[in-house]
Amino acid sequence: MSSSATPNTLSIATWNINGIKARLDNLVAWLNECQPDIACLQEIKSTDETFPRAAIEEAGYHVETHGQKGFNGVAILSRVSPDEVTRRLPGDDGDEQARFMEAVFPFAGSVLRVGCLYLPNGNPVDTEKFPYKLDWMKRLRALARERLELEEPFVLVGDYNVIPQPEDCHDPQAWEGDALFRPETREAFRLFESLGLTDAIRATNDADELYTFWDYQAGAWQKNNGIRIDHMMLSPEAARMLRGCEIDKHVRSWEKPSDHVPCRLTLGAES
DNA sequence: ATGGCATTAGGATAATGA
């Protein structure tokens, strides 16, 4: 039997960098330090044309973007070029916000499918923004259902803008009524789990105070007043290969940080 | 806290975010 040319382990990261231009130095430093094979970025706040791809390619990464002027925008960086890239979340042709892209990579004799998402914030809840968020989650659920039927290793990672449970925030009372913590939002998140997706951070950590975001204001970082809203959801086939998961919390203390920190996981196929 | 801060585009502030 011939040996496969595809890798047997892959590390996948997600990071809402809050502006690629302001975060380029931090991004390159983190890539060099943590060496993820695949890095999904959100809130690049850049068009495809103005994305600083040269500096990232110099760091050894292939760059695929789905940008938008001024805000939103996602990107997938990878050591190896993806076999296939698709942009936009299906289900609403009128939705112009750049919040979703997907790439397929060779892995363990087959493929790994990676979805990179920046789920709408949804505030204020008494505006059209909240139903947009819930509808977006419904569209994402439809996509997840379709992908799960393939029975392939599949990860759906990014900034979900969802606080799943009270233990996922420092001060639950402060988030009552907020779009990130509304019952409808949390219920919609639970439906991803009902479909069979595994929350990788929860599955590998039993510590409390696991946060991925700390506000810039009011000394939130110093007080550890954080929330866990960046998630890495895995198909059963990917969950079976989950070898570890990390939150790169130290990055929040760097100069000129994003308000989010990176999360990483490693998948390993049985040999 | 009604973003108290931060980013982008642009060239003053408005829009956006969580």
PDB file of C-alpha atoms (C1' of nucleotides) in Angstrom:
ATOM      1  CA  MET A   1       0.000   0.000   0.000  1.00  0.00           C
ATOM      2  CA  SER A   2       1.449   3.379  -1.001  1.00  0.00           C
ATOM      3  CA  SER A   3       1.913   6.063   1.610  1.00  0.00           C
ATOM      4  CA  SER A   4      -0.315   9.099   1.434  1.00  0.00           C
ATOM      5  CA  ALA A   5       1.116  12.503   0.507  1.00  0.00           C
ATOM      6  CA  THR A   6      -1.360  14.269   2.788  1.00  0.00           C
ATOM      7  CA  PRO A   7      -0.439  15.356   6.322  1.00  0.00           C
ATOM      8  CA  ASN A   8      -1.640  13.295   9.283  1.00  0.00           C
ATOM      9  CA  THR A   9      -1.839  16.215  11.703  1.00  0.00           C
ATOM     10  CA  LEU A  10      -3.056  19.764  11.213  1.00  0.00           C
ATOM     11  CA  SER A  11      -3.315  22.700  13.588  1.00  0.00           C
ATOM     12  CA  ILE A  12      -6.163  25.097  12.903  1.00  0.00           C
ATOM     13  CA  ALA A  13      -6.556  28.527  14.476  1.00  0.00           C
ATOM     14  CA  THR A  14      -9.169  31.258  14.587  1.00  0.00           C
ATOM     15  CA  TRP A  15      -8.622  34.900  15.512  1.00  0.00           C
ATOM     16  CA  ASN A  16     -10.731  38.026  15.260  1.00  0.00           C
ATOM     17  CA  ILE A  17      -7.884  40.452  14.667  1.00  0.00           C
ATOM     18  CA  ASN A  18      -9.968  43.657  14.604  1.00  0.00           C
ATOM     19  CA  GLY A  19      -8.285  45.252  11.596  1.00  0.00           C
ATOM     20  CA  ILE A  20      -5.491  43.623   9.567  1.00  0.00           C
ATOM     21  CA  LYS A  21      -3.526  46.834   9.011  1.00  0.00           C
ATOM     22  CA  ALA A  22      -3.395  47.744  12.691  1.00  0.00           C
ATOM     23  CA  ARG A  23      -2.596  44.143  13.657  1.00  0.00           C
ATOM     24  CA  LEU A  24      -0.077  43.083  11.013  1.00  0.00           C
ATOM     25  CA  ASP A  25       2.951  43.060  13.342  1.00  0.00           C
ATOM     26  CA  ASN A  26       1.059  41.105  16.006  1.00  0.00           C
ATOM     27  CA  LEU A  27      -0.250  38.667  13.402  1.00  0.00           C
ATOM     28  CA  VAL A  28       3.207  37.891  11.997  1.00  0.00           C
ATOM     29  CA  ALA A  29       4.679  37.547  15.507  1.00  0.00           C
ATOM     30  CA  TRP A  30       1.905  35.136  16.467  1.00  0.00           C
ATOM     31  CA  LEU A  31       2.266  33.091  13.240  1.00  0.00           C
ATOM     32  CA  ASN A  32       5.998  32.752  13.914  1.00  0.00           C
ATOM     33  CA  GLU A  33       5.434  31.792  17.542  1.00  0.00           C
ATOM     34  CA  CYS A  34       2.505  29.378  17.217  1.00  0.00           C
ATOM     35  CA  GLN A  35       2.994  28.102  13.648  1.00  0.00           C
ATOM     36  CA  PRO A  36      -0.605  27.132  12.882  1.00  0.00           C
ATOM     37  CA  ASP A  37      -1.051  25.195   9.643  1.00  0.00           C
ATOM     38  CA  ILE A  38      -4.321  27.006   8.961  1.00  0.00           C
ATOM     39  CA  ALA A  39      -5.351  30.378  10.450  1.00  0.00           C
ATOM     40  CA  CYS A  40      -8.865  31.753  10.044  1.00  0.00           C
ATOM     41  CA  LEU A  41      -9.132  35.513  10.570  1.00  0.00           C
ATOM     42  CA  GLN A  42     -12.165  37.689  11.135  1.00  0.00           C
ATOM     43  CA  GLU A  43     -12.770  41.437  11.021  1.00  0.00           C
ATOM     44  CA  ILE A  44      -9.931  42.068   8.611  1.00  0.00           C
ATOM     45  CA  LYS A  45     -11.673  45.413   7.831  1.00  0.00           C
ATOM     46  CA  SER A  46     -10.019  45.417   4.458  1.00  0.00           C
ATOM     47  CA  THR A  47     -10.831  44.811   0.821  1.00  0.00           C
ATOM     48  CA  ASP A  48      -9.178  41.950  -1.054  1.00  0.00           C
ATOM     49  CA  GLU A  49      -7.106  44.544  -2.953  1.00  0.00           C
ATOM     50  CA  THR A  50      -5.768  46.372   0.108  1.00  0.00           C
ATOM     51  CA  PHE A  51      -5.079  43.264   2.223  1.00  0.00           C
ATOM     52  CA  PRO A  52      -1.334  43.236   3.108  1.00  0.00           C
ATOM     53  CA  ARG A  53      -0.701  39.813   1.632  1.00  0.00           C
ATOM     54  CA  ALA A  54       3.027  40.249   0.906  1.00  0.00           C
ATOM     55  CA  ALA A  55       4.069  40.403   4.582  1.00  0.00           C
ATOM     56  CA  ILE A  56       2.015  37.302   5.332  1.00  0.00           C
ATOM     57  CA  GLU A  57       3.340  35.391   2.332  1.00  0.00           C
ATOM     58  CA  GLU A  58       6.847  36.262   3.523  1.00  0.00           C
ATOM     59  CA  ALA A  59       5.974  34.594   6.823  1.00  0.00           C
ATOM     60  CA  GLY A  60       5.282  31.430   4.842  1.00  0.00           C
ATOM     61  CA  TYR A  61       1.518  31.495   4.367  1.00  0.00           C
ATOM     62  CA  HIS A  62      -0.800  31.253   1.427  1.00  0.00           C
ATOM     63  CA  VAL A  63      -3.515  33.944   1.625  1.00  0.00           C
ATOM     64  CA  GLU A  64      -7.188  33.719   0.693  1.00  0.00           C
ATOM     65  CA  THR A  65      -9.457  36.640   1.534  1.00  0.00           C
ATOM     66  CA  HIS A  66     -13.092  37.605   1.412  1.00  0.00           C
ATOM     67  CA  GLY A  67     -12.940  41.289   2.212  1.00  0.00           C
ATOM     68  CA  GLN A  68     -15.172  44.321   2.348  1.00  0.00           C
ATOM     69  CA  LYS A  69     -14.429  48.023   2.611  1.00  0.00           C
ATOM     70  CA  GLY A  70     -14.223  49.405   6.134  1.00  0.00           C
ATOM     71  CA  PHE A  71     -15.577  46.563   8.244  1.00  0.00           C
ATOM     72  CA  ASN A  72     -16.289  42.807   8.459  1.00  0.00           C
ATOM     73  CA  GLY A  73     -14.167  40.622   6.170  1.00  0.00           C
ATOM     74  CA  VAL A  74     -12.614  37.178   6.711  1.00  0.00           C
ATOM     75  CA  ALA A  75      -9.437  35.451   5.542  1.00  0.00           C
ATOM     76  CA  ILE A  76      -7.874  31.994   5.610  1.00  0.00           C
ATOM     77  CA  LEU A  77      -4.084  31.713   5.806  1.00  0.00           C
ATOM     78  CA  SER A  78      -2.459  28.324   5.268  1.00  0.00           C
ATOM     79  CA  ARG A  79       0.928  26.645   4.962  1.00  0.00           C
ATOM     80  CA  VAL A  80      -0.376  24.659   1.984  1.00  0.00           C
ATOM     81  CA  SER A  81      -2.677  26.050  -0.694  1.00  0.00           C
ATOM     82  CA  PRO A  82      -6.290  24.938  -0.370  1.00  0.00           C
ATOM     83  CA  ASP A  83      -7.729  22.672  -3.059  1.00  0.00           C
ATOM     84  CA  GLU A  84     -10.883  24.750  -3.181  1.00  0.00           C
ATOM     85  CA  VAL A  85     -12.205  28.049  -1.756  1.00  0.00           C
ATOM     86  CA  THR A  86     -15.762  29.339  -1.597  1.00  0.00           C
ATOM     87  CA  ARG A  87     -17.012  32.710  -0.357  1.00  0.00           C
ATOM     88  CA  ARG A  88     -20.316  33.980   1.085  1.00  0.00           C
ATOM     89  CA  LEU A  89     -22.854  32.182   3.270  1.00  0.00           C
ATOM     90  CA  PRO A  90     -25.642  30.683   1.120  1.00  0.00           C
ATOM     91  CA  GLY A  91     -29.280  31.442   1.777  1.00  0.00           C
ATOM     92  CA  ASP A  92     -29.633  35.192   1.092  1.00  0.00           C
ATOM     93  CA  ASP A  93     -28.375  36.612  -2.199  1.00  0.00           C
ATOM     94  CA  GLY A  94     -29.108  40.113  -0.940  1.00  0.00           C
ATOM     95  CA  ASP A  95     -26.669  39.822   1.967  1.00  0.00           C
ATOM     96  CA  GLU A  96     -23.595  41.872   1.015  1.00  0.00           C
ATOM     97  CA  GLN A  97     -21.721  41.498   4.317  1.00  0.00           C
ATOM     98  CA  ALA A  98     -18.440  39.578   4.004  1.00  0.00           C
ATOM     99  CA  ARG A  99     -18.716  37.195   6.952  1.00  0.00           C
ATOM    100  CA  PHE A 100     -18.077  33.690   5.677  1.00  0.00           C
ATOM    101  CA  MET A 101     -15.655  31.670   3.591  1.00  0.00           C
ATOM    102  CA  GLU A 102     -14.711  28.046   3.321  1.00  0.00           C
ATOM    103  CA  ALA A 103     -11.603  26.182   2.176  1.00  0.00           C
ATOM    104  CA  VAL A 104     -10.805  22.521   1.599  1.00  0.00           C
ATOM    105  CA  PHE A 105      -7.361  21.133   2.450  1.00  0.00           C
ATOM    106  CA  PRO A 106      -5.692  17.776   1.859  1.00  0.00           C
ATOM    107  CA  PHE A 107      -5.642  15.801   5.110  1.00  0.00           C
ATOM    108  CA  ALA A 108      -5.046  12.224   6.215  1.00  0.00           C
ATOM    109  CA  GLY A 109      -5.563  10.664   2.815  1.00  0.00           C
ATOM    110  CA  SER A 110      -8.739  12.668   2.341  1.00  0.00           C
ATOM    111  CA  VAL A 111      -9.733  16.288   3.053  1.00  0.00           C
ATOM    112  CA  LEU A 112     -10.419  18.700   5.874  1.00  0.00           C
ATOM    113  CA  ARG A 113     -13.100  21.294   5.225  1.00  0.00           C
ATOM    114  CA  VAL A 114     -12.670  24.583   7.114  1.00  0.00           C
ATOM    115  CA  GLY A 115     -15.400  27.194   7.514  1.00  0.00           C
ATOM    116  CA  CYS A 116     -14.324  30.647   8.746  1.00  0.00           C
ATOM    117  CA  LEU A 117     -17.131  32.814  10.082  1.00  0.00           C
ATOM    118  CA  TYR A 118     -17.807  36.197  11.596  1.00  0.00           C
ATOM    119  CA  LEU A 119     -21.313  35.922  12.978  1.00  0.00           C
ATOM    120  CA  PRO A 120     -23.280  39.192  13.262  1.00  0.00           C
ATOM    121  CA  ASN A 121     -23.234  40.929  16.634  1.00  0.00           C
ATOM    122  CA  GLY A 122     -26.996  41.559  16.667  1.00  0.00           C
ATOM    123  CA  ASN A 123     -27.113  44.651  18.874  1.00  0.00           C
ATOM    124  CA  PRO A 124     -29.194  46.667  19.434  1.00  0.00           C
ATOM    125  CA  VAL A 125     -31.773  43.910  19.794  1.00  0.00           C
ATOM    126  CA  ASP A 126     -34.743  46.184  19.002  1.00  0.00           C
ATOM    127  CA  THR A 127     -33.392  46.867  15.492  1.00  0.00           C
ATOM    128  CA  GLU A 128     -33.167  44.805  12.309  1.00  0.00           C
ATOM    129  CA  LYS A 129     -29.680  43.739  13.444  1.00  0.00           C
ATOM    130  CA  PHE A 130     -31.001  41.112  15.848  1.00  0.00           C
ATOM    131  CA  PRO A 131     -33.284  39.277  13.372  1.00  0.00           C
ATOM    132  CA  TYR A 132     -30.388  39.473  10.882  1.00  0.00           C
ATOM    133  CA  LYS A 133     -28.205  37.672  13.414  1.00  0.00           C
ATOM    134  CA  LEU A 134     -30.797  34.965  14.080  1.00  0.00           C
ATOM    135  CA  ASP A 135     -31.436  34.501  10.353  1.00  0.00           C
ATOM    136  CA  TRP A 136     -27.681  34.284   9.734  1.00  0.00           C
ATOM    137  CA  MET A 137     -27.452  31.553  12.382  1.00  0.00           C
ATOM    138  CA  LYS A 138     -30.283  29.715  10.629  1.00  0.00           C
ATOM    139  CA  ARG A 139     -28.422  29.944   7.315  1.00  0.00           C
ATOM    140  CA  LEU A 140     -25.231  28.704   8.990  1.00  0.00           C
ATOM    141  CA  ARG A 141     -27.177  25.815  10.476  1.00  0.00           C
ATOM    142  CA  ALA A 142     -28.438  24.861   7.015  1.00  0.00           C
ATOM    143  CA  LEU A 143     -24.869  24.889   5.728  1.00  0.00           C
ATOM    144  CA  ALA A 144     -23.650  22.834   8.690  1.00  0.00           C
ATOM    145  CA  ARG A 145     -26.400  20.274   8.113  1.00  0.00           C
ATOM    146  CA  GLU A 146     -25.359  19.954   4.464  1.00  0.00           C
ATOM    147  CA  ARG A 147     -21.673  19.580   5.310  1.00  0.00           C
ATOM    148  CA  LEU A 148     -22.353  17.021   8.034  1.00  0.00           C
ATOM    149  CA  GLU A 149     -24.053  14.814   5.464  1.00  0.00           C
ATOM    150  CA  LEU A 150     -20.660  14.479   3.746  1.00  0.00           C
ATOM    151  CA  GLU A 151     -19.385  12.660   6.864  1.00  0.00           C
ATOM    152  CA  GLU A 152     -15.966  14.300   6.464  1.00  0.00           C
ATOM    153  CA  PRO A 153     -13.691  16.022   8.962  1.00  0.00           C
ATOM    154  CA  PHE A 154     -15.153  19.524   9.049  1.00  0.00           C
ATOM    155  CA  VAL A 155     -14.522  22.497  11.336  1.00  0.00           C
ATOM    156  CA  LEU A 156     -16.628  25.626  11.638  1.00  0.00           C
ATOM    157  CA  VAL A 157     -14.536  28.206  13.454  1.00  0.00           C
ATOM    158  CA  GLY A 158     -14.680  31.905  14.141  1.00  0.00           C
ATOM    159  CA  ASP A 159     -16.228  34.740  16.076  1.00  0.00           C
ATOM    160  CA  TYR A 160     -19.747  33.463  16.811  1.00  0.00           C
ATOM    161  CA  ASN A 161     -20.691  36.492  18.923  1.00  0.00           C
ATOM    162  CA  VAL A 162     -22.458  34.050  21.235  1.00  0.00           C
ATOM    163  CA  ILE A 163     -21.894  33.581  24.974  1.00  0.00           C
ATOM    164  CA  PRO A 164     -23.149  29.976  25.211  1.00  0.00           C
ATOM    165  CA  GLN A 165     -23.565  29.726  29.001  1.00  0.00           C
ATOM    166  CA  PRO A 166     -23.348  31.936  32.113  1.00  0.00           C
ATOM    167  CA  GLU A 167     -19.945  30.401  32.915  1.00  0.00           C
ATOM    168  CA  ASP A 168     -18.665  31.767  29.622  1.00  0.00           C
ATOM    169  CA  CYS A 169     -18.632  35.312  30.966  1.00  0.00           C
ATOM    170  CA  HIS A 170     -17.204  37.025  34.020  1.00  0.00           C
ATOM    171  CA  ASP A 171     -20.400  38.895  34.850  1.00  0.00           C
ATOM    172  CA  PRO A 172     -23.562  37.210  33.466  1.00  0.00           C
ATOM    173  CA  GLN A 173     -25.870  39.902  34.835  1.00  0.00           C
ATOM    174  CA  ALA A 174     -24.102  42.554  32.784  1.00  0.00           C
ATOM    175  CA  TRP A 175     -24.940  40.634  29.591  1.00  0.00           C
ATOM    176  CA  GLU A 176     -28.601  40.029  30.319  1.00  0.00           C
ATOM    177  CA  GLY A 177     -30.665  41.183  27.348  1.00  0.00           C
ATOM    178  CA  ASP A 178     -27.609  41.609  25.123  1.00  0.00           C
ATOM    179  CA  ALA A 179     -27.741  40.028  21.659  1.00  0.00           C
ATOM    180  CA  LEU A 180     -24.720  37.856  22.550  1.00  0.00           C
ATOM    181  CA  PHE A 181     -26.529  36.313  25.511  1.00  0.00           C
ATOM    182  CA  ARG A 182     -30.222  36.455  24.628  1.00  0.00           C
ATOM    183  CA  PRO A 183     -32.137  33.175  25.096  1.00  0.00           C
ATOM    184  CA  GLU A 184     -32.857  33.039  21.334  1.00  0.00           C
ATOM    185  CA  THR A 185     -29.140  33.385  20.580  1.00  0.00           C
ATOM    186  CA  ARG A 186     -28.104  30.727  23.061  1.00  0.00           C
ATOM    187  CA  GLU A 187     -30.815  28.400  21.840  1.00  0.00           C
ATOM    188  CA  ALA A 188     -29.652  28.837  18.248  1.00  0.00           C
ATOM    189  CA  PHE A 189     -26.103  27.991  19.353  1.00  0.00           C
ATOM    190  CA  ARG A 190     -27.306  24.859  21.130  1.00  0.00           C
ATOM    191  CA  LEU A 191     -28.862  23.731  17.849  1.00  0.00           C
ATOM    192  CA  PHE A 192     -25.367  23.492  16.350  1.00  0.00           C
ATOM    193  CA  GLU A 193     -24.511  21.071  19.130  1.00  0.00           C
ATOM    194  CA  SER A 194     -27.766  19.183  18.518  1.00  0.00           C
ATOM    195  CA  LEU A 195     -26.698  18.718  14.903  1.00  0.00           C
ATOM    196  CA  GLY A 196     -23.640  16.877  16.168  1.00  0.00           C
ATOM    197  CA  LEU A 197     -20.986  19.605  16.286  1.00  0.00           C
ATOM    198  CA  THR A 198     -18.550  19.597  19.227  1.00  0.00           C
ATOM    199  CA  ASP A 199     -17.404  22.782  20.962  1.00  0.00           C
ATOM    200  CA  ALA A 200     -13.652  21.987  20.968  1.00  0.00           C
ATOM    201  CA  ILE A 201     -12.654  24.440  23.705  1.00  0.00           C
ATOM    202  CA  ARG A 202     -15.283  23.120  26.134  1.00  0.00           C
ATOM    203  CA  ALA A 203     -14.524  19.529  25.184  1.00  0.00           C
ATOM    204  CA  THR A 204     -10.870  19.881  26.180  1.00  0.00           C
ATOM    205  CA  ASN A 205     -11.023  22.286  29.147  1.00  0.00           C
ATOM    206  CA  ASP A 206     -12.848  22.095  32.435  1.00  0.00           C
ATOM    207  CA  ALA A 207     -11.386  25.320  33.847  1.00  0.00           C
ATOM    208  CA  ASP A 208     -13.698  28.257  34.436  1.00  0.00           C
ATOM    209  CA  GLU A 209     -12.901  31.764  33.241  1.00  0.00           C
ATOM    210  CA  LEU A 210     -12.095  30.555  29.736  1.00  0.00           C
ATOM    211  CA  TYR A 211     -12.451  33.745  27.759  1.00  0.00           C
ATOM    212  CA  THR A 212     -11.518  34.836  24.242  1.00  0.00           C
ATOM    213  CA  PHE A 213     -12.526  38.526  24.337  1.00  0.00           C
ATOM    214  CA  TRP A 214     -11.850  41.360  26.740  1.00  0.00           C
ATOM    215  CA  ASP A 215     -13.231  44.833  26.036  1.00  0.00           C
ATOM    216  CA  TYR A 216     -10.801  47.692  25.492  1.00  0.00           C
ATOM    217  CA  GLN A 217     -12.711  49.783  27.991  1.00  0.00           C
ATOM    218  CA  ALA A 218     -12.949  50.080  31.751  1.00  0.00           C
ATOM    219  CA  GLY A 219      -9.895  47.893  32.420  1.00  0.00           C
ATOM    220  CA  ALA A 220     -11.744  44.748  31.337  1.00  0.00           C
ATOM    221  CA  TRP A 221      -8.483  42.882  30.642  1.00  0.00           C
ATOM    222  CA  GLN A 222      -6.901  43.844  33.962  1.00  0.00           C
ATOM    223  CA  LYS A 223     -10.046  42.701  35.802  1.00  0.00           C
ATOM    224  CA  ASN A 224     -10.334  39.547  33.663  1.00  0.00           C
ATOM    225  CA  ASN A 225     -13.804  40.766  32.743  1.00  0.00           C
ATOM    226  CA  GLY A 226     -13.979  38.607  29.624  1.00  0.00           C
ATOM    227  CA  ILE A 227     -16.379  36.544  27.552  1.00  0.00           C
ATOM    228  CA  ARG A 228     -16.007  33.353  25.483  1.00  0.00           C
ATOM    229  CA  ILE A 229     -17.474  34.105  22.070  1.00  0.00           C
ATOM    230  CA  ASP A 230     -14.918  32.649  19.625  1.00  0.00           C
ATOM    231  CA  HIS A 231     -15.677  28.994  19.038  1.00  0.00           C
ATOM    232  CA  MET A 232     -14.282  26.007  17.181  1.00  0.00           C
ATOM    233  CA  MET A 233     -17.051  23.575  16.288  1.00  0.00           C
ATOM    234  CA  LEU A 234     -16.141  20.129  14.974  1.00  0.00           C
ATOM    235  CA  SER A 235     -17.948  17.494  12.960  1.00  0.00           C
ATOM    236  CA  PRO A 236     -17.963  14.013  14.555  1.00  0.00           C
ATOM    237  CA  GLU A 237     -15.206  12.942  12.133  1.00  0.00           C
ATOM    238  CA  ALA A 238     -13.038  15.905  13.217  1.00  0.00           C
ATOM    239  CA  ALA A 239     -13.919  15.543  16.900  1.00  0.00           C
ATOM    240  CA  ARG A 240     -12.630  11.986  16.845  1.00  0.00           C
ATOM    241  CA  MET A 241      -9.238  13.374  15.772  1.00  0.00           C
ATOM    242  CA  LEU A 242      -9.098  16.223  18.306  1.00  0.00           C
ATOM    243  CA  ARG A 243      -5.706  16.068  20.045  1.00  0.00           C
ATOM    244  CA  GLY A 244      -5.686  19.387  21.893  1.00  0.00           C
ATOM    245  CA  CYS A 245      -7.019  22.908  22.027  1.00  0.00           C
ATOM    246  CA  GLU A 246      -5.471  26.165  23.277  1.00  0.00           C
ATOM    247  CA  ILE A 247      -6.504  29.758  23.879  1.00  0.00           C
ATOM    248  CA  ASP A 248      -3.528  32.055  23.216  1.00  0.00           C
ATOM    249  CA  LYS A 249      -4.452  34.353  26.079  1.00  0.00           C
ATOM    250  CA  HIS A 250      -1.006  35.935  26.350  1.00  0.00           C
ATOM    251  CA  VAL A 251      -1.506  37.711  23.019  1.00  0.00           C
ATOM    252  CA  ARG A 252      -4.037  40.029  24.721  1.00  0.00           C
ATOM    253  CA  SER A 253      -1.195  41.567  26.769  1.00  0.00           C
ATOM    254  CA  TRP A 254       0.904  42.481  23.705  1.00  0.00           C
ATOM    255  CA  GLU A 255       1.292  46.061  22.491  1.00  0.00           C
ATOM    256  CA  LYS A 256      -1.670  47.295  20.429  1.00  0.00           C
ATOM    257  CA  PRO A 257      -3.698  44.084  20.889  1.00  0.00           C
ATOM    258  CA  SER A 258      -6.936  42.970  19.292  1.00  0.00           C
ATOM    259  CA  ASP A 259      -9.774  42.718  21.807  1.00  0.00           C
ATOM    260  CA  HIS A 260      -9.999  39.002  20.850  1.00  0.00           C
ATOM    261  CA  VAL A 261      -7.256  36.372  21.272  1.00  0.00           C
ATOM    262  CA  PRO A 262      -6.465  33.412  18.982  1.00  0.00           C
ATOM    263  CA  CYS A 263      -7.762  29.886  19.638  1.00  0.00           C
ATOM    264  CA  ARG A 264      -6.016  26.835  18.221  1.00  0.00           C
ATOM    265  CA  LEU A 265      -6.629  23.116  17.960  1.00  0.00           C
ATOM    266  CA  THR A 266      -4.762  20.136  16.619  1.00  0.00           C
ATOM    267  CA  LEU A 267      -6.291  17.260  14.674  1.00  0.00           C
ATOM    268  CA  GLY A 268      -4.408  13.998  14.317  1.00  0.00           C
ATOM    269  CA  ALA A 269      -5.367  10.978  12.264  1.00  0.00           C
ATOM    270  CA  GLU A 270      -4.746   7.535  13.709  1.00  0.00           C
ATOM    271  CA  SER A 271      -1.700   5.992  12.096  1.00  0.00           C
TER     272      SER A 271
ATOM    273  C1'  DA B   1     -22.998  53.629  30.867  1.00  0.00           C
ATOM    274  C1'  DT B   2     -25.935  56.063  26.418  1.00  0.00           C
ATOM    275  C1'  DG B   3     -19.146  52.515  24.013  1.00  0.00           C
ATOM    276  C1'  DG B   4     -16.019  55.096  28.735  1.00  0.00           C
ATOM    277  C1'  DC B   5     -12.000  52.625  23.498  1.00  0.00           C
ATOM    278  C1'  DA B   6     -10.464  51.251  18.987  1.00  0.00           C
ATOM    279  C1'  DT B   7     -10.437  50.710  13.797  1.00  0.00           C
ATOM    280  C1'  DT B   8     -11.279  52.219   9.069  1.00  0.00           C
ATOM    281  C1'  DA B   9     -11.661  55.557   5.548  1.00  0.00           C
ATOM    282  C1'  DG B  10     -10.074  59.748   4.790  1.00  0.00           C
ATOM    283  C1'  DG B  11      -8.249  64.078   5.640  1.00  0.00           C
ATOM    284  C1'  DA B  12     -13.460  66.016  10.121  1.00  0.00           C
ATOM    285  C1'  DT B  13     -15.825  62.969  12.014  1.00  0.00           C
ATOM    286  C1'  DA B  14     -19.175  59.096  11.028  1.00  0.00           C
ATOM    287  C1'  DA B  15     -19.977  54.187  11.125  1.00  0.00           C
ATOM    288  C1'  DT B  16     -19.141  50.104  13.424  1.00  0.00           C
ATOM    289  C1'  DG B  17     -18.295  47.022  17.063  1.00  0.00           C
ATOM    290  C1'  DA B  18     -19.776  43.802  21.834  1.00  0.00           C
TER     291       DA B  18
END
